[in-house]
mmCIF file of C-alpha atoms in Angstrom:
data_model
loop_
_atom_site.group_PDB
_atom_site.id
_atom_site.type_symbol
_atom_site.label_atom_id
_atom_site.label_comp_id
_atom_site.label_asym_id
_atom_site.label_seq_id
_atom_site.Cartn_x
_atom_site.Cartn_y
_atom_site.Cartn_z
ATOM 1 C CA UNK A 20 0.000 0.000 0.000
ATOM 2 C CA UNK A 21 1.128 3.078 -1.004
ATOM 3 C CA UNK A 22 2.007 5.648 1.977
ATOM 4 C CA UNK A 23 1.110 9.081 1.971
ATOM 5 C CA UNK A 24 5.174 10.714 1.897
ATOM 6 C CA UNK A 25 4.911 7.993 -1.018
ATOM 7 C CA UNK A 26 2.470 10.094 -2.556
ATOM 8 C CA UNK A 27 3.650 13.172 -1.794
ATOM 9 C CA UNK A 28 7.231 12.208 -3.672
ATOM 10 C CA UNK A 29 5.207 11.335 -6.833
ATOM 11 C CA UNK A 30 3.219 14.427 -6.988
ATOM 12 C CA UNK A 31 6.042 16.545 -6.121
ATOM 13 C CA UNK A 32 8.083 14.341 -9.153
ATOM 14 C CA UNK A 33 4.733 14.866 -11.175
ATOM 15 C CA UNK A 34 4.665 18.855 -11.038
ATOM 16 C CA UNK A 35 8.438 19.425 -11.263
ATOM 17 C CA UNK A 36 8.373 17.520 -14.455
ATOM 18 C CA UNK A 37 5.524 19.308 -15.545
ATOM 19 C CA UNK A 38 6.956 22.624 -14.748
ATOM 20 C CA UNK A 39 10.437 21.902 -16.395
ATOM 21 C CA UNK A 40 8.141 21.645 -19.754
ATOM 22 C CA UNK A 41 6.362 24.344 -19.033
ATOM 23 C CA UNK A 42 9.627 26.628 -18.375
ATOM 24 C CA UNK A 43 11.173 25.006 -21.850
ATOM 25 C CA UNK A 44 7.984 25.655 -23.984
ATOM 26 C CA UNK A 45 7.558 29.135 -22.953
ATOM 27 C CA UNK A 46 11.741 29.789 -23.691
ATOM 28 C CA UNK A 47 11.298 28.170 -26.809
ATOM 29 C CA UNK A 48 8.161 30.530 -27.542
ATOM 30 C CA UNK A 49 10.034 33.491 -26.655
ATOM 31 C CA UNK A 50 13.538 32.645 -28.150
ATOM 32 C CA UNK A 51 12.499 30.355 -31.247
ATOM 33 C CA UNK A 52 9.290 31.106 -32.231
ATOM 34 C CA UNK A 53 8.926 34.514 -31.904
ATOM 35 C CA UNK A 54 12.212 35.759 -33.005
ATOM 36 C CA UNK A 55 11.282 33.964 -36.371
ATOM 37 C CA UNK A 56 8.449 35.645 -36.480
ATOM 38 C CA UNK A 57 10.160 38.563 -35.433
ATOM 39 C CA UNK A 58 12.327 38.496 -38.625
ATOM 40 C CA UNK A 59 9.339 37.923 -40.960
ATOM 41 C CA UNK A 60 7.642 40.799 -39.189
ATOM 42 C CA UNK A 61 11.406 43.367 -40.100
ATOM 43 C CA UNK A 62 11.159 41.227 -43.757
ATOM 44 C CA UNK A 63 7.187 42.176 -44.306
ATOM 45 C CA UNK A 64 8.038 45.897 -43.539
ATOM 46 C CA UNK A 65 11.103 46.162 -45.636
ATOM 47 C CA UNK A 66 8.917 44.715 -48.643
ATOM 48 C CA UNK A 67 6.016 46.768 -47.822
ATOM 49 C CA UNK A 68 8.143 50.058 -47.822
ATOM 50 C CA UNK A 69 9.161 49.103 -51.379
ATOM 51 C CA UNK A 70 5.922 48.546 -53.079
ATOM 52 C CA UNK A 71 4.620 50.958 -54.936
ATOM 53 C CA UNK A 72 1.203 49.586 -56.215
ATOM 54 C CA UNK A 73 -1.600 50.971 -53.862
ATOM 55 C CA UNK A 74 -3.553 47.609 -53.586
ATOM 56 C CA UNK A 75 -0.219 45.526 -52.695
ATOM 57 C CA UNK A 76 0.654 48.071 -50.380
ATOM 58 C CA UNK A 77 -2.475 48.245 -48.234
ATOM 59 C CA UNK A 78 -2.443 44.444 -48.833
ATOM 60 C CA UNK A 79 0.961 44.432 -47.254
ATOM 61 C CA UNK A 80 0.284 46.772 -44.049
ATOM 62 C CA UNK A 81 -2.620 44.545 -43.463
ATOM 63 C CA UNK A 82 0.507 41.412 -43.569
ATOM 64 C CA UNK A 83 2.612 43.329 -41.359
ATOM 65 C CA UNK A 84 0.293 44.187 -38.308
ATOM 66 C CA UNK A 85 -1.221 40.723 -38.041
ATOM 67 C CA UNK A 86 2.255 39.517 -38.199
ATOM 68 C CA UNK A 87 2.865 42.133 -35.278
ATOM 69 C CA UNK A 88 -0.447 40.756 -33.132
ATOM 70 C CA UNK A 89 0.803 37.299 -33.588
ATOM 71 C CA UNK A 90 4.277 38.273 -31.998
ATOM 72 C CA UNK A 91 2.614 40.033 -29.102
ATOM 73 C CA UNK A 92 0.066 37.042 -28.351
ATOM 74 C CA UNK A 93 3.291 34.585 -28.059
ATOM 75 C CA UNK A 94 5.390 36.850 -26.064
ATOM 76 C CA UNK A 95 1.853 37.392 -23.579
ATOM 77 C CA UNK A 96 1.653 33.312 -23.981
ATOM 78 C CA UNK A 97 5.523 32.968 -22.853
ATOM 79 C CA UNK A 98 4.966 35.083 -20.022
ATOM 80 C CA UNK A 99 1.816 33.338 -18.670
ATOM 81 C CA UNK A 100 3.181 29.947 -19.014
ATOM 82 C CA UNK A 101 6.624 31.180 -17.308
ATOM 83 C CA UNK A 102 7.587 35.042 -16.424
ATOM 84 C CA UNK A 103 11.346 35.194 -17.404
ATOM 85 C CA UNK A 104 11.165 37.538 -13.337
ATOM 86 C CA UNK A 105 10.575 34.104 -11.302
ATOM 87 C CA UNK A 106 13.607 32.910 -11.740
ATOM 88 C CA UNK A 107 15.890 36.164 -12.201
ATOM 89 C CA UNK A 108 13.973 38.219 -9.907
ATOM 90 C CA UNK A 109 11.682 36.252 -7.877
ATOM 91 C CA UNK A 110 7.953 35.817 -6.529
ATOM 92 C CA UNK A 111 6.678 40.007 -6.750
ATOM 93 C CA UNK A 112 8.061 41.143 -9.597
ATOM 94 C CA UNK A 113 7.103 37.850 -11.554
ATOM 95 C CA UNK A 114 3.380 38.306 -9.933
ATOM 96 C CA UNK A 115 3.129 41.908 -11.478
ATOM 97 C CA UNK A 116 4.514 41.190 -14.688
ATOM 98 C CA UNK A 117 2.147 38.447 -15.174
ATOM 99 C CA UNK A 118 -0.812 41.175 -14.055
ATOM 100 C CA UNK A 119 -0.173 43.435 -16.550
ATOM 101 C CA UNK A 120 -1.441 40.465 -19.417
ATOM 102 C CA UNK A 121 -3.966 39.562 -17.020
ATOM 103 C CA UNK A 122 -5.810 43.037 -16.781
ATOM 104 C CA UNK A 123 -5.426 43.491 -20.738
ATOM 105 C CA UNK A 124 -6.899 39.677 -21.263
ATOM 106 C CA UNK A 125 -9.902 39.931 -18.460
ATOM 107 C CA UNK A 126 -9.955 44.077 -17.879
ATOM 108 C CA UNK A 127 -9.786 43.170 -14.245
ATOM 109 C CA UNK A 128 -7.492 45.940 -12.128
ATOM 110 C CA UNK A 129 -5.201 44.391 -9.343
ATOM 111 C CA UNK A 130 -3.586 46.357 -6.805
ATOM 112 C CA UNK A 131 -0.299 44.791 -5.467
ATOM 113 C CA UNK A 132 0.889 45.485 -1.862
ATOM 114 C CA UNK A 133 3.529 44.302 0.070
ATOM 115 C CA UNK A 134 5.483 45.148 3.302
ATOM 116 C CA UNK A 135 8.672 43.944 5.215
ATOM 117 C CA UNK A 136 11.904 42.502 3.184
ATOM 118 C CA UNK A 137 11.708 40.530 0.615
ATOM 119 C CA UNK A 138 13.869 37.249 1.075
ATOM 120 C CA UNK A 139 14.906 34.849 -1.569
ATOM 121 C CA UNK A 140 13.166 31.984 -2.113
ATOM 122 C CA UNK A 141 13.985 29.103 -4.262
ATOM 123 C CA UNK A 142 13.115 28.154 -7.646
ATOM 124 C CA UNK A 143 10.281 25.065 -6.318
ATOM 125 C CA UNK A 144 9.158 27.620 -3.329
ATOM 126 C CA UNK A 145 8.574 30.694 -6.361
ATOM 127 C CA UNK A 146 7.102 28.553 -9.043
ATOM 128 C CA UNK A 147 4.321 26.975 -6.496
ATOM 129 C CA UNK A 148 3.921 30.049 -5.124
ATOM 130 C CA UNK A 149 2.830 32.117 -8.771
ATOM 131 C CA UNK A 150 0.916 28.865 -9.547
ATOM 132 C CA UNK A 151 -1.299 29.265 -6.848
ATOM 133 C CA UNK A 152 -1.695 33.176 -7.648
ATOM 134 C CA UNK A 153 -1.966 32.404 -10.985
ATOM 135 C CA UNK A 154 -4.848 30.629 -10.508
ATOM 136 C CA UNK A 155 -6.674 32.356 -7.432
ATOM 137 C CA UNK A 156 -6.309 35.093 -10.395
ATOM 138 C CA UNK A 157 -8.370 33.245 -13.393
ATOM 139 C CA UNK A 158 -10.616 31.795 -10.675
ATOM 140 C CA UNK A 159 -11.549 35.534 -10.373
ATOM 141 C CA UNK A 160 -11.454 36.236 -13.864
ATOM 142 C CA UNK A 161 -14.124 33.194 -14.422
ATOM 143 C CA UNK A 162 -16.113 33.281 -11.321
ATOM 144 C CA UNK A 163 -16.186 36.602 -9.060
ATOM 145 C CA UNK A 164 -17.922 38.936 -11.939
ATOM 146 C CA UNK A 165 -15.972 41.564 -10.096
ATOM 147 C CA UNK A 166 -13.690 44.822 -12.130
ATOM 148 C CA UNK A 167 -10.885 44.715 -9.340
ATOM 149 C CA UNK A 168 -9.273 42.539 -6.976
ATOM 150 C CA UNK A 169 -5.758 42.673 -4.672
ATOM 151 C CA UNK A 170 -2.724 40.572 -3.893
ATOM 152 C CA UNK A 171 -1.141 41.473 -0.884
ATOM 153 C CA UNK A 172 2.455 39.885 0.263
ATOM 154 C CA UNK A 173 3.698 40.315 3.778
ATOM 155 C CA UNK A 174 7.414 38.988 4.351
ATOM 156 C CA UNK A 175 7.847 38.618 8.194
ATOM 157 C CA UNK A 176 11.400 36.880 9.333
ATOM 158 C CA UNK A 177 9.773 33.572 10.208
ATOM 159 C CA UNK A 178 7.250 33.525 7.030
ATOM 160 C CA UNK A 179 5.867 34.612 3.943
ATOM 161 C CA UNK A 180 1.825 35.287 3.679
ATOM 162 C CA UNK A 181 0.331 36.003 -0.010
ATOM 163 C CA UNK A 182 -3.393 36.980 0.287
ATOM 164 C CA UNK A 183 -5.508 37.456 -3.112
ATOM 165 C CA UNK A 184 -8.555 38.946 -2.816
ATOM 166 C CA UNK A 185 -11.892 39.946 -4.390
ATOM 167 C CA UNK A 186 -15.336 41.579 -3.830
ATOM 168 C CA UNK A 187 -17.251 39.429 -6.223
ATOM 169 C CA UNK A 188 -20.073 37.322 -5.689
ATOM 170 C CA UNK A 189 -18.106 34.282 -3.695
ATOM 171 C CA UNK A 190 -19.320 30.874 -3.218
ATOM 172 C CA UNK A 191 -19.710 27.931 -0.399
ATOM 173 C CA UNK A 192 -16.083 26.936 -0.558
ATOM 174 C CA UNK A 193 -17.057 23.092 0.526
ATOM 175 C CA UNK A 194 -19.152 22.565 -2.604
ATOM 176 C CA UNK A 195 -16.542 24.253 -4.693
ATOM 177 C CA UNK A 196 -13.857 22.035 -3.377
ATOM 178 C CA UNK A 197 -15.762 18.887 -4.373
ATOM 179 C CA UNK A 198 -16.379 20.552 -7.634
ATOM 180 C CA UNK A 199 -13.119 22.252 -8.346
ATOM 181 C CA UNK A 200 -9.418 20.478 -9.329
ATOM 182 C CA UNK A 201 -7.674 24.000 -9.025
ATOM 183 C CA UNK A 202 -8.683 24.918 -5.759
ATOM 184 C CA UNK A 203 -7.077 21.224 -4.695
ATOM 185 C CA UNK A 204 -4.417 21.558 -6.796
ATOM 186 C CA UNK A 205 -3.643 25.191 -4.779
ATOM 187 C CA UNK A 206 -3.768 23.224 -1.586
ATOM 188 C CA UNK A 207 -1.609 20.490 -2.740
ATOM 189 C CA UNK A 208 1.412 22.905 -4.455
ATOM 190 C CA UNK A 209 1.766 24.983 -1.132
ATOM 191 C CA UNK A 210 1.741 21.343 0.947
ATOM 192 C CA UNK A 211 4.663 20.222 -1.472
ATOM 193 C CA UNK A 212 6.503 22.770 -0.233
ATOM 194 C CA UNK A 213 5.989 23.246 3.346
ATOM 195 C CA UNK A 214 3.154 25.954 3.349
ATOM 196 C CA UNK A 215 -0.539 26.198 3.669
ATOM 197 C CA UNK A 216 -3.525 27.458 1.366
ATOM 198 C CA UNK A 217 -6.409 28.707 2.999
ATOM 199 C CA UNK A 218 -9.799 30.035 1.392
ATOM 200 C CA UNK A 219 -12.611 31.899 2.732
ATOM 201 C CA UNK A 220 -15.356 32.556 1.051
ATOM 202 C CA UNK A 221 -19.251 33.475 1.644
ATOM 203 C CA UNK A 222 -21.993 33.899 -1.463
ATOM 204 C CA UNK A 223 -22.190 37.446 -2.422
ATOM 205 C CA UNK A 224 -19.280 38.592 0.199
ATOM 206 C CA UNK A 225 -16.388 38.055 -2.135
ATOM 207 C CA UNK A 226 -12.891 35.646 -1.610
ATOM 208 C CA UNK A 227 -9.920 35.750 -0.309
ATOM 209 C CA UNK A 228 -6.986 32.967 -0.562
ATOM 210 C CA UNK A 229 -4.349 32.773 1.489
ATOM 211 C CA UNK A 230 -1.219 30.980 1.080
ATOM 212 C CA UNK A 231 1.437 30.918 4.132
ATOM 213 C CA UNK A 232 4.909 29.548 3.766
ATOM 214 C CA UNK A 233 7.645 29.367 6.836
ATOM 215 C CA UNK A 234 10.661 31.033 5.441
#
């Protein structure tokens, strides 16, 4: 029979191996992908400035900024799969670079506190950690029918406490656990690593998630 540190070591194995694809698919986005299409877009505009034929040219602008949108959309698709900031820069910066493609995809503002000194965390502890932000966030985005919500990060010597919250319409958190893989899969990311997820929630009250880990 399987024991549960058994099945803690697989699920831990599970999301690391996970997350090194993740991390690989969102360089190769960035680096590969859209640099080629970042040398098609230079290509499209040299070729459009020598045209001369009204038709081709408008034809050609038309080319060159869906060429541009494309390049945008996979540099905003790198970043949400893996902020380049986690692992250079760490947990807040990563958290507001990811916000700024969050409030242009779901026109939701998000105010970002935080107090005391930030300490350095490692790369399992900071990927876990925007996970579970990442998707308090879209739960927000999907759910809450709210226009704003926080995140608020307290560093204290002993530990670290990340609190997202909203003023939407909130729900019975027991029946949404039942119903819900992400909210488990929160719980389970900050237990990998030490920490606790908490949620409270009321219908018509809002949500707030927090996530606690000793430093």
């Amino acid at each position: 029979m399987t024991t549960q540190p058994e099945n803690q070591k697989v699920s831990s194995y599970i999301i690391q191996s996970q997350e090194q694809e993740i991390k690989r698919i969102a360089l190769e986005l960035h680096e590969g992908v859209g640099q080629s299409l970042y040398s098609l877009f230079t290509g499209l505009q040299f070729i459009e400035k020598a045209v001369k034929e009204p038709e081709m040219k408008s034809y050609m602008g038309n080319m060159t900024n869906i060429m541009e949108k494309t390049i945008q959309e996979i540099r905003l698709l790198s970043v949400e799969l893996h902020p380049p900031t986690l692992t250079t820069l760490g947990i807040v910066p990563a958290v507001k670079s990811y916000l700024k493609l969050y409030t242009s995809t779901y026109g939701i503002e998000v105010t970002v506190d935080h107090c005391g000194d930030e300490v350095p965390l490692t790369e399992r502890e900071n990927i876990a950690l925007f996970r579970v932000c990442q998707e308090a966030l879209v739960n927000i985005a999907r759910y809450a029918d709210t226009s704003s919500a926080s995140v608020i990060f307290i560093w204290d010597k002993d530990w670290l406490s990340i609190t997202i919250k909203d003023s939407g319409k909130g729900f019975d958190v027991e029946a949404g656990m039942e119903k819900s893989c992400g909210l488990a899969a929160m719980k389970e990311r900050m237990k990998l690593i030490g920490g606790k997820c908490s949620i409270a929630s009321n219908t018509g009250e809002g949500t707030a998630i927090e996530v606690l880990l000793p430093l």
